[in-house]
Short mmCIF file of C-alpha atoms and ligand atoms in Angstrom, two decimals:
data_model
loop_
_atom_site.label_atom_id
_atom_site.label_comp_id
_atom_site.label_asym_id
_atom_site.label_seq_id
_atom_site.Cartn_x
_atom_site.Cartn_y
_atom_site.Cartn_z
CA MET A 340 -15.60 47.74 -20.00
CA LEU A 341 -13.60 48.34 -16.84
CA THR A 342 -11.59 45.52 -15.30
CA LEU A 343 -10.32 45.97 -11.76
CA TYR A 344 -8.05 43.86 -9.64
CA ASN A 345 -10.12 42.69 -6.68
CA SER A 346 -7.99 42.09 -3.58
CA LEU A 347 -10.63 39.72 -2.23
CA SER A 348 -10.55 37.29 -5.18
CA HIS A 349 -6.90 38.05 -6.13
CA LYS A 350 -8.07 38.38 -9.73
CA LYS A 351 -8.85 41.03 -12.27
CA GLU A 352 -12.63 41.12 -12.62
CA LYS A 353 -15.05 42.81 -14.98
CA PHE A 354 -16.70 45.66 -13.15
CA LYS A 355 -20.49 45.83 -12.99
CA PRO A 356 -22.22 48.08 -10.47
CA LEU A 357 -24.98 46.64 -8.38
CA ALA A 358 -27.57 49.36 -9.05
CA HIS A 359 -27.32 48.71 -12.76
CA ARG A 360 -28.38 45.10 -12.52
CA ARG A 361 -31.08 45.68 -9.97
CA SER A 362 -33.07 48.73 -10.91
CA GLY A 363 -32.52 49.23 -14.60
CA GLN A 364 -31.78 52.93 -14.06
CA LYS A 365 -30.68 54.87 -17.11
CA VAL A 366 -27.62 56.42 -15.53
CA LYS A 367 -25.81 53.74 -13.63
CA THR A 368 -24.58 54.76 -10.20
CA VAL A 369 -21.39 53.39 -8.70
CA ARG A 370 -21.08 53.56 -4.91
CA ILE A 371 -17.56 53.95 -3.62
CA TYR A 372 -16.13 54.29 -0.15
CA THR A 373 -12.58 55.52 0.37
CA CYS A 374 -10.85 55.66 3.74
CA GLY A 375 -9.86 59.22 4.48
CA PRO A 376 -7.22 60.98 6.56
CA THR A 377 -6.64 61.14 10.27
CA VAL A 378 -6.44 64.90 10.69
CA TYR A 379 -3.72 65.46 13.27
CA ASP A 380 -0.96 66.62 10.93
CA TYR A 381 -0.23 67.45 7.28
CA ALA A 382 -0.96 64.68 4.78
CA HIS A 383 2.30 63.28 3.40
CA ILE A 384 2.77 62.61 -0.28
CA GLY A 385 2.37 58.84 0.32
CA ASN A 386 -1.16 59.47 1.58
CA LEU A 387 -1.71 61.80 -1.35
CA ARG A 388 -0.64 59.15 -3.85
CA THR A 389 -3.55 57.05 -2.63
CA TYR A 390 -6.06 59.89 -2.99
CA VAL A 391 -4.82 60.59 -6.53
CA PHE A 392 -5.23 56.91 -7.46
CA GLU A 393 -8.78 57.01 -6.10
CA ASP A 394 -9.43 60.17 -8.09
CA LEU A 395 -8.27 58.41 -11.26
CA LEU A 396 -10.62 55.54 -10.52
CA ARG A 397 -13.48 57.99 -10.06
CA ARG A 398 -12.69 59.84 -13.28
CA THR A 399 -12.41 56.58 -15.23
CA LEU A 400 -15.85 55.53 -14.02
CA ALA A 401 -17.20 58.90 -15.21
CA LEU A 402 -15.50 58.34 -18.59
CA ASP A 403 -17.39 55.05 -18.80
CA GLY A 404 -20.67 56.92 -18.31
CA TYR A 405 -21.31 56.10 -14.66
CA ARG A 406 -22.57 58.45 -12.02
CA VAL A 407 -20.29 58.18 -9.01
CA LYS A 408 -21.45 58.43 -5.43
CA GLN A 409 -18.37 58.47 -3.25
CA VAL A 410 -17.88 58.84 0.48
CA MET A 411 -14.68 59.69 2.32
CA ASN A 412 -14.48 59.75 6.09
CA ILE A 413 -12.43 62.22 8.05
CA THR A 414 -11.07 60.58 11.20
CA ASP A 415 -11.35 63.42 13.69
CA VAL A 416 -11.08 61.45 16.93
CA ASP A 417 -8.37 58.89 17.65
CA ASP A 418 -5.35 58.23 19.88
CA LYS A 419 -2.96 60.42 17.88
CA ILE A 420 -5.36 63.37 17.80
CA ILE A 421 -6.08 63.09 21.52
CA LYS A 422 -2.38 62.93 22.34
CA LYS A 423 -1.68 66.08 20.35
CA ALA A 424 -4.67 67.94 21.86
CA LEU A 425 -3.59 66.97 25.37
CA ALA A 426 -0.08 68.25 24.69
CA LEU A 427 -1.54 71.55 23.49
CA ARG A 428 -4.09 71.62 26.35
CA LYS A 429 -6.80 72.26 23.81
CA PRO A 430 -9.97 70.44 22.66
CA ILE A 431 -9.48 67.94 19.83
CA SER A 432 -11.22 70.28 17.38
CA ALA A 433 -8.33 72.72 17.78
CA VAL A 434 -6.18 70.01 16.18
CA THR A 435 -8.60 68.55 13.66
CA LYS A 436 -10.13 71.75 12.20
CA PRO A 437 -6.92 73.33 10.86
CA TYR A 438 -5.58 70.02 9.52
CA THR A 439 -8.88 69.22 7.81
CA LYS A 440 -8.65 72.57 6.06
CA LEU A 441 -5.06 71.90 5.01
CA PHE A 442 -6.08 68.47 3.74
CA PHE A 443 -8.73 69.95 1.45
CA GLY A 444 -6.16 72.52 0.29
CA ASP A 445 -3.81 69.69 -0.74
CA LEU A 446 -6.58 67.89 -2.63
CA GLU A 447 -7.35 71.05 -4.54
CA LYS A 448 -3.70 71.63 -5.44
CA LEU A 449 -3.57 68.09 -6.86
CA ASN A 450 -6.75 68.59 -8.92
CA ILE A 451 -8.48 65.84 -6.98
CA GLU A 452 -12.21 66.11 -7.62
CA LYS A 453 -14.48 66.69 -4.67
CA VAL A 454 -16.38 63.55 -3.69
CA GLU A 455 -20.08 63.61 -2.89
CA TYR A 456 -19.74 63.18 0.89
CA TYR A 457 -16.88 64.01 3.23
CA THR A 458 -18.01 63.02 6.65
CA PRO A 459 -16.26 63.43 10.03
CA ALA A 460 -16.37 60.56 12.52
CA THR A 461 -17.61 62.79 15.35
CA ALA A 462 -20.76 63.63 13.34
CA ASN A 463 -21.69 59.93 13.10
CA ILE A 464 -21.34 58.62 16.64
CA LYS A 465 -25.07 57.81 16.80
CA GLU A 466 -24.79 55.50 13.77
CA MET A 467 -21.69 53.82 15.22
CA VAL A 468 -23.44 53.15 18.53
CA ALA A 469 -26.44 51.72 16.67
CA LEU A 470 -24.18 49.39 14.70
CA ILE A 471 -22.35 48.19 17.82
CA LYS A 472 -25.72 47.59 19.52
CA LYS A 473 -26.69 45.37 16.63
CA LEU A 474 -23.43 43.42 16.92
CA VAL A 475 -23.95 42.95 20.65
CA ALA A 476 -27.55 41.83 20.08
CA ARG A 477 -26.44 39.33 17.44
CA GLY A 478 -23.77 37.88 19.73
CA PHE A 479 -20.76 39.14 17.77
CA ALA A 480 -19.60 41.64 20.40
CA TYR A 481 -19.13 41.62 24.15
CA GLN A 482 -18.05 43.91 26.95
CA GLY A 483 -14.56 43.32 28.34
CA GLU A 484 -13.62 43.78 32.00
CA ASP A 485 -12.20 47.20 31.08
CA GLY A 486 -15.74 48.30 30.07
CA SER A 487 -14.87 48.50 26.36
CA ILE A 488 -16.82 46.59 23.72
CA TYR A 489 -14.93 44.08 21.58
CA PHE A 490 -15.73 42.19 18.40
CA ASP A 491 -15.44 38.43 18.90
CA ILE A 492 -13.56 37.20 15.83
CA SER A 493 -14.27 33.55 16.62
CA LYS A 494 -17.98 34.20 15.94
CA PHE A 495 -17.41 35.50 12.45
CA LYS A 496 -16.49 32.37 10.55
CA SER A 497 -14.88 33.97 7.52
CA TYR A 498 -12.71 36.35 9.57
CA GLY A 499 -9.45 36.90 7.70
CA LYS A 500 -10.75 36.23 4.19
CA LEU A 501 -9.42 39.48 2.76
CA SER A 502 -5.91 39.32 4.17
CA GLY A 503 -5.50 35.55 4.08
CA LEU A 504 -5.65 35.08 7.85
CA ASP A 505 -8.51 32.60 7.54
CA ARG A 506 -5.95 29.92 6.82
CA ARG A 507 -4.23 30.54 10.15
CA GLU A 508 -5.06 29.81 13.70
CA LEU A 509 -6.53 32.92 15.26
CA LYS A 510 -6.05 34.01 18.83
CA SER A 511 -9.68 34.29 19.79
CA GLY A 512 -10.37 35.44 23.30
CA ALA A 513 -7.24 37.63 23.40
CA ARG A 514 -8.00 41.29 22.96
CA VAL A 515 -6.43 44.29 21.33
CA SER A 516 -7.55 47.79 22.16
CA ALA A 517 -5.20 49.69 19.82
CA ASP A 518 -6.65 50.56 16.43
CA GLU A 519 -3.54 49.70 14.47
CA TYR A 520 -1.72 46.39 14.87
CA GLY A 521 -0.01 43.74 12.79
CA LYS A 522 -1.09 40.32 11.52
CA ASP A 523 0.54 38.58 14.46
CA ASN A 524 -1.95 40.31 16.66
CA ALA A 525 -5.16 39.05 15.07
CA GLN A 526 -7.38 39.17 18.13
CA ASP A 527 -10.74 40.44 19.25
CA PHE A 528 -10.66 44.12 18.39
CA VAL A 529 -12.20 47.13 20.05
CA LEU A 530 -15.47 48.67 18.84
CA TRP A 531 -16.15 51.08 21.68
CA LYS A 532 -13.44 52.34 24.04
CA ALA A 533 -14.48 52.98 27.61
CA HIS A 534 -13.85 56.54 28.77
CA LYS A 535 -10.43 57.46 30.17
CA PRO A 536 -9.82 60.68 32.10
CA GLY A 537 -8.83 63.57 29.84
CA GLU A 538 -10.30 61.99 26.73
CA PRO A 539 -13.38 63.22 24.84
CA SER A 540 -16.37 60.92 25.22
CA TRP A 541 -19.94 60.33 24.12
CA PRO A 542 -22.78 58.53 25.90
CA SER A 543 -23.63 54.94 24.95
CA PRO A 544 -25.56 52.00 26.45
CA TRP A 545 -22.19 50.76 27.79
CA GLY A 546 -21.27 54.01 29.46
CA ALA A 547 -19.32 57.01 28.21
CA GLY A 548 -16.61 56.34 25.68
CA ARG A 549 -15.50 56.79 22.12
CA PRO A 550 -15.59 54.66 19.00
CA GLY A 551 -12.72 52.52 17.73
CA TRP A 552 -11.36 53.40 14.31
CA HIS A 553 -12.72 50.43 12.34
CA ILE A 554 -16.39 50.85 13.28
CA GLU A 555 -16.25 54.38 11.92
CA CYS A 556 -15.89 53.26 8.32
CA SER A 557 -18.52 50.50 8.52
CA ALA A 558 -21.09 52.88 10.01
CA MET A 559 -20.43 55.76 7.65
CA SER A 560 -20.22 53.73 4.46
CA MET A 561 -23.50 51.92 5.15
CA LYS A 562 -25.21 55.15 6.21
CA TYR A 563 -24.51 56.88 2.91
CA LEU A 564 -24.20 54.01 0.45
CA GLY A 565 -26.34 51.15 1.75
CA GLU A 566 -25.36 47.73 3.06
CA THR A 567 -23.50 46.57 -0.03
CA LEU A 568 -20.97 48.88 -1.70
CA ASP A 569 -19.67 48.54 -5.21
CA ILE A 570 -16.08 49.56 -4.51
CA HIS A 571 -14.02 50.12 -1.38
CA ALA A 572 -10.55 51.57 -1.91
CA GLY A 573 -7.48 52.45 0.10
CA ALA A 574 -3.78 51.68 0.22
CA VAL A 575 -2.46 48.16 0.89
CA ASP A 576 -1.54 48.92 4.51
CA LEU A 577 -5.28 49.05 5.27
CA LEU A 578 -5.94 45.45 4.19
CA PHE A 579 -5.20 44.27 7.70
CA PRO A 580 -6.54 44.95 10.22
CA HIS A 581 -8.69 47.87 9.07
CA HIS A 582 -10.51 46.45 6.04
CA GLU A 583 -10.63 42.96 7.46
CA ASN A 584 -12.39 44.38 10.51
CA GLU A 585 -14.72 46.49 8.40
CA ILE A 586 -15.88 43.31 6.62
CA ALA A 587 -16.39 41.47 9.92
CA GLN A 588 -18.39 44.29 11.54
CA SER A 589 -20.54 45.03 8.51
CA GLU A 590 -21.30 41.48 7.40
CA ALA A 591 -21.92 40.29 10.94
CA ALA A 592 -24.47 43.09 11.38
CA THR A 593 -26.30 42.76 8.05
CA GLY A 594 -25.71 39.18 6.95
CA LYS A 595 -25.01 40.62 3.48
CA LYS A 596 -21.89 41.00 1.39
CA PHE A 597 -20.31 44.31 2.37
CA VAL A 598 -18.09 45.17 -0.62
CA ARG A 599 -18.10 43.76 -4.14
CA TYR A 600 -14.72 45.07 -5.32
CA TRP A 601 -11.85 45.74 -2.93
CA VAL A 602 -9.27 47.91 -4.66
CA HIS A 603 -5.91 48.64 -3.05
CA GLY A 604 -3.15 50.94 -4.18
CA GLU A 605 0.54 50.30 -3.50
CA HIS A 606 2.73 52.50 -1.40
CA LEU A 607 4.91 55.41 -2.15
CA LEU A 608 8.42 54.58 -1.03
CA VAL A 609 11.49 56.63 -0.18
CA GLU A 610 14.78 54.87 -0.66
CA GLY A 611 12.99 51.56 -0.83
CA GLN A 612 10.98 52.01 2.39
CA LYS A 613 7.31 52.89 2.87
CA MET A 614 6.86 56.61 3.41
CA SER A 615 5.43 56.87 6.90
CA LYS A 616 5.54 59.08 9.94
CA SER A 617 6.99 56.35 12.12
CA LEU A 618 10.01 55.96 9.80
CA HIS A 619 10.57 59.75 9.75
CA ASN A 620 10.91 59.73 5.99
CA ILE A 621 7.93 61.82 4.98
CA TYR A 622 7.56 64.75 2.64
CA THR A 623 4.55 67.00 2.29
CA LEU A 624 3.48 69.09 -0.69
CA ARG A 625 5.12 72.02 1.10
CA ASP A 626 8.47 70.21 1.19
CA LEU A 627 8.14 69.60 -2.54
CA GLY A 628 7.29 73.27 -3.11
CA ASN A 629 10.41 74.31 -1.20
CA LYS A 630 12.46 72.35 -3.70
CA GLY A 631 10.63 73.87 -6.68
CA ILE A 632 8.37 70.89 -7.40
CA GLU A 633 4.78 71.92 -7.90
CA PRO A 634 1.83 69.72 -6.82
CA LEU A 635 0.74 68.89 -10.36
CA ALA A 636 4.24 67.65 -11.18
CA PHE A 637 3.75 65.20 -8.32
CA ARG A 638 0.42 64.18 -9.84
CA TYR A 639 2.25 63.61 -13.14
CA LEU A 640 4.81 61.45 -11.33
CA ILE A 641 2.00 59.33 -9.88
CA LEU A 642 0.55 58.79 -13.35
CA THR A 643 3.85 57.37 -14.58
CA SER A 644 3.47 54.26 -12.45
CA HIS A 645 0.61 51.79 -12.15
CA TYR A 646 -1.33 52.13 -8.91
CA ARG A 647 -0.54 48.54 -7.93
CA SER A 648 3.20 49.07 -8.29
CA LYS A 649 5.37 50.54 -5.62
CA LEU A 650 6.59 53.99 -6.57
CA ASN A 651 9.98 55.02 -5.25
CA PHE A 652 10.09 58.77 -4.73
CA THR A 653 13.33 60.53 -5.64
CA TRP A 654 13.97 64.23 -6.26
CA GLU A 655 15.35 63.27 -9.63
CA SER A 656 12.11 61.57 -10.69
CA ALA A 657 10.10 64.51 -9.33
CA ARG A 658 12.16 66.94 -11.41
CA ALA A 659 11.77 64.75 -14.50
CA ALA A 660 7.99 64.78 -13.96
CA GLU A 661 8.04 68.57 -13.60
CA ASN A 662 9.97 68.88 -16.88
CA ALA A 663 7.59 66.55 -18.70
CA LEU A 664 4.56 68.46 -17.46
CA ASN A 665 6.14 71.74 -18.53
CA SER A 666 6.80 70.30 -21.98
CA LEU A 667 3.12 69.42 -22.33
CA ARG A 668 2.25 72.98 -21.36
CA GLU A 669 4.78 74.36 -23.85
CA PHE A 670 3.19 72.28 -26.57
CA LEU A 671 -0.21 73.86 -25.84
CA ARG A 672 1.27 77.33 -25.52
CA HIS A 673 2.53 77.38 -29.09
CA PRO A 674 -0.27 76.80 -31.54
CA SER A 675 0.93 75.93 -34.99
CA ASP A 676 -0.97 75.04 -38.04
CA ASN A 677 -0.21 72.72 -40.82
CA LEU A 678 -2.35 71.32 -43.55
CA VAL A 679 -2.58 67.84 -42.08
CA ARG A 680 -6.10 66.59 -41.68
CA ALA A 681 -6.38 63.13 -40.17
CA GLN A 682 -9.35 60.90 -40.87
CA ALA A 683 -12.05 60.84 -38.20
CA ALA A 684 -11.49 57.10 -37.70
CA TYR A 685 -7.77 57.70 -37.05
CA ILE A 686 -8.63 60.23 -34.33
CA ARG A 687 -11.34 58.01 -32.89
CA ASN A 688 -8.79 55.23 -32.59
CA TYR A 689 -6.76 57.36 -30.17
CA GLU A 690 -9.84 57.95 -28.03
CA LYS A 691 -10.65 54.27 -27.99
CA LYS A 692 -7.10 53.35 -27.01
CA PHE A 693 -7.00 55.90 -24.22
CA SER A 694 -10.21 54.60 -22.74
CA ALA A 695 -9.06 50.98 -23.19
CA PHE A 696 -5.83 51.63 -21.26
CA LEU A 697 -7.67 53.14 -18.33
CA ASN A 698 -10.26 50.43 -18.37
CA LYS A 699 -7.48 47.87 -18.10
CA ASP A 700 -7.18 48.19 -14.31
CA LEU A 701 -6.30 51.91 -14.60
CA ASN A 702 -3.20 51.67 -16.73
CA THR A 703 -2.13 55.30 -16.40
CA PRO A 704 1.47 54.82 -17.64
CA GLU A 705 0.12 53.64 -20.99
CA ALA A 706 -2.51 56.40 -21.06
CA LEU A 707 0.22 58.96 -20.45
CA ALA A 708 2.47 57.47 -23.13
CA LEU A 709 -0.44 57.67 -25.58
CA THR A 710 -0.90 61.36 -24.76
CA TRP A 711 2.72 61.94 -25.80
CA LYS A 712 2.16 59.91 -28.94
CA VAL A 713 -0.65 62.31 -29.88
CA VAL A 714 1.61 65.33 -29.28
CA ARG A 715 4.26 63.86 -31.57
CA ASP A 716 1.97 62.48 -34.27
CA VAL A 717 2.84 64.19 -37.59
CA LYS A 718 -0.44 63.06 -39.08
CA LEU A 719 -2.50 65.21 -36.71
CA SER A 720 -3.09 68.96 -36.92
CA PHE A 721 -2.35 71.08 -33.86
CA LYS A 722 -6.07 71.66 -33.37
CA THR A 723 -6.83 67.94 -33.27
CA LYS A 724 -3.89 67.23 -30.99
CA LYS A 725 -5.01 69.92 -28.60
CA GLU A 726 -8.57 68.59 -28.57
CA LEU A 727 -7.38 65.08 -27.85
CA VAL A 728 -4.90 66.12 -25.16
CA LEU A 729 -7.50 68.22 -23.36
CA GLU A 730 -10.01 65.42 -23.58
CA PHE A 731 -7.48 62.99 -22.08
CA ASP A 732 -6.68 65.52 -19.40
CA LYS A 733 -10.26 65.26 -18.12
CA ILE A 734 -8.99 61.99 -16.65
CA LEU A 735 -5.30 62.71 -16.12
CA GLY A 736 -6.21 65.90 -14.27
CA LEU A 737 -3.05 67.87 -15.02
CA GLY A 738 -4.90 71.17 -15.38
CA LEU A 739 -3.90 71.55 -19.03
CA ALA A 740 -7.11 73.37 -20.01
CA ALA A 741 -5.79 76.36 -18.07
CA VAL A 742 -2.74 76.73 -20.35
CA LYS A 743 -3.24 79.82 -22.47
CA PRO A 744 -1.82 79.84 -25.99
CA LEU A 745 0.79 82.46 -26.66
CA GLU A 746 -0.99 85.36 -28.39
CA LEU A 747 0.93 86.45 -31.47
CA PRO A 748 0.48 89.94 -32.93
CA VAL A 749 -1.59 90.03 -36.15
CA LYS A 750 1.46 91.18 -38.10
CA ILE A 751 3.44 88.08 -37.10
CA LYS A 752 0.51 85.79 -37.82
CA LYS A 753 0.27 87.27 -41.32
CA LEU A 754 3.98 86.81 -41.96
CA ILE A 755 3.77 83.18 -40.85
CA ALA A 756 0.79 82.50 -43.11
CA GLU A 757 2.55 84.16 -46.08
CA ARG A 758 5.71 82.17 -45.42
CA GLU A 759 3.75 78.92 -45.28
CA LYS A 760 2.17 79.73 -48.64
CA LEU A 761 5.61 80.40 -50.18
CA ARG A 762 6.88 77.13 -48.78
CA THR A 763 4.02 75.17 -50.35
CA TYR A 764 5.06 76.66 -53.69
CA LYS A 765 8.68 75.77 -52.88
CA GLN A 766 9.77 79.41 -52.96
CA PHE A 767 12.28 78.84 -50.21
CA VAL A 768 14.48 81.90 -50.73
CA GLN A 769 11.52 84.27 -50.29
CA ALA A 770 10.29 82.16 -47.39
CA ASP A 771 13.66 82.57 -45.68
CA GLY A 772 13.36 86.33 -46.10
CA LEU A 773 10.09 86.27 -44.18
CA ARG A 774 11.68 84.14 -41.49
CA ARG A 775 14.34 86.84 -41.02
CA GLN A 776 11.61 89.50 -40.77
CA ILE A 777 9.83 87.47 -38.10
CA GLU A 778 13.07 87.03 -36.19
CA LEU A 779 13.92 90.73 -36.46
CA LEU A 780 10.59 91.43 -34.77
CA GLY A 781 11.83 89.40 -31.80
CA TYR A 782 10.24 85.98 -32.39
CA LYS A 783 11.84 82.59 -32.76
CA LEU A 784 10.53 80.36 -35.53
CA GLU A 785 10.97 76.65 -35.68
CA ASP A 786 9.64 74.30 -38.35
CA THR A 787 8.35 71.15 -36.73
CA PRO A 788 6.63 68.11 -38.24
CA GLY A 789 3.41 69.59 -36.84
CA GLY A 790 3.99 72.94 -38.62
CA PRO A 791 5.83 76.15 -37.73
CA VAL A 792 6.08 77.00 -34.06
CA VAL A 793 6.69 80.63 -33.09
CA SER A 794 7.73 81.66 -29.63
P1 AMP B 758 -3.87 57.89 7.38
O1 AMP B 758 -4.05 59.40 7.38
O2 AMP B 758 -2.61 57.46 8.05
O3 AMP B 758 -5.09 57.19 7.90
O4 AMP B 758 -3.68 57.44 5.86
C1 AMP B 758 -4.46 57.92 4.83
C2 AMP B 758 -4.34 57.06 3.59
O5 AMP B 758 -3.01 57.04 3.09
C3 AMP B 758 -4.70 55.59 3.81
O6 AMP B 758 -5.49 55.13 2.71
C4 AMP B 758 -3.35 54.89 3.86
O7 AMP B 758 -3.46 53.55 3.49
C5 AMP B 758 -2.58 55.70 2.84
N1 AMP B 758 -1.10 55.63 2.99
C6 AMP B 758 -0.35 55.72 4.11
N2 AMP B 758 0.98 55.65 3.84
C7 AMP B 758 1.09 55.52 2.48
C8 AMP B 758 2.19 55.40 1.54
N3 AMP B 758 3.47 55.43 1.94
N4 AMP B 758 1.89 55.29 0.22
C9 AMP B 758 0.62 55.29 -0.20
N5 AMP B 758 -0.46 55.41 0.62
C10 AMP B 758 -0.24 55.51 1.94
ZN1 ZN B 759 -11.58 53.10 6.70
#
C-alpha cells in the first residue's frame, strides 16, 4: 500500500482513492492534478525535475493497479507571456505555441508518460468566469476600484491552512494583483484582471479582462476531475500563494474538500540556490546536451535523490549519472549465461522489495540501489536479471527496453558454449585454448560471477 507525505497534514498517510471507497469499481481510478508550465520560454531542468517526480508518482500508482486520470494545465496567458509578445509585436500565441511544442519535446526526451488531459488556460476561460461568478454570488469575491475581481481572504476562515498562514494575522482588505508574491503579502488576490490596453482580453460580466493565474487551476481541475481530487502535486514553491489560493477558491465555491493529498517535490538547486530564471542560474536540456549529458542521464540523476530532498545539480553528478546509466545499458548489451537458477520465491522477493520501496513515499534511491543489487546478484541468471531490470524500468523509465543485446556470430556462441562445458569438467587447459580462439576472432571474453561476458 502506498504511503505519501501530505503537505496539508504534515504526515505520511496511507493512500486510498476516493472513487474506490464510493463506487466499488473494479479498477480503481486515481484523479491527479499537476500544475503545468508557463509557456514563454524553455523549461529549465528544475521544472523538469518536478515533472519527472510526478511521472514517478503516476507510474507507481499504475504499479499498484490503479487507473490514473491526470490533468496538467498549460498556462498560455500571463504577465510574462504578454510582456514577451508585446516586445515581439506579435499575438501571445506566437510565443506560447512554439514553447508548448518544445515543452512536449522535453517530456518525451525524459520518458515522461503522457497524461490524460493537457489543457491550455485560454481554452477554459468560460469555466473560470463561471467559477468567479459563483464566488461573487457567495460573497467571497468583490470588484475593486480598478475593475478587477478579488478574492476576499477574510471570508474564507481556513485561509492559510496549507502554508501555515492561518496562525498569523492576515492583511485582509489590502489587495495584490500580481500572480506571484511572498508570504508577507498575504492579501486579497486577483481572480479576474480588468483589461489594460495592449493586453489580450475576454468578455465577462465585469467587463473585458483576463483570468488571474490561480483561478485557472481551480477551474480546470474541477472541470476534468470533479470537485474533490485525490492528489494535487507540484514543487514546494507553489505551496504559497498558488496552492493556498486554489484551496480558497475551490472550497469557497463548492463547500467541499478540494484535495485529499497534497504532494510537493523539493527544488533542484545550483550551488545551493534554487534554480530559477530570476537568479539567472538555469540550465535547459539543451545546455546539458551541449556538455554531453543526455536527457535520460538527467532522469537517472533525479532518481538518485528522494523527491522531498533538495537536489544540488553539479556537472560532476550529471556525469556520474550518465556513467551509471551507460553501465546499466552495457549490462543488458552483453548477455551471458550461467547455470544459476534462483528459486521463484527469491526472485519474487526482489519484486516485492522494489514495490515496497516505491510505495514508501516514492523512495527512488532505494529502488535504484535494488536494481543494481539485481545486476550484481551471483545467484541470478542473466535472463532473470534482465527480466527484473526491465520490469523495474517500467517505473524508473530509463528506456532500458530499447537496449539491444550485442549479436554474436553463431561460431563464437558455439565456442563459448563448448568452453563452458570444458570448464564444468574442469578441463581448464583446453578451455583456455578456446578462449584464445575467441580472442583471435576479435572478441574479448571475461568470466564474471554471472557467467562469461563476450564483447
Ligand atoms: P513554472 O513554469 O514556473 O510555472 O514552473 C513549472 C513547475 O516547475 C512548477 O511546478 C514549479 O513549482 C516547478 N519548479 C520551478 N523551479 C523549480 C526548481 N528549481 N526545482 C524544482 N521544481 C521547480
Ligand atoms: Zn496550478
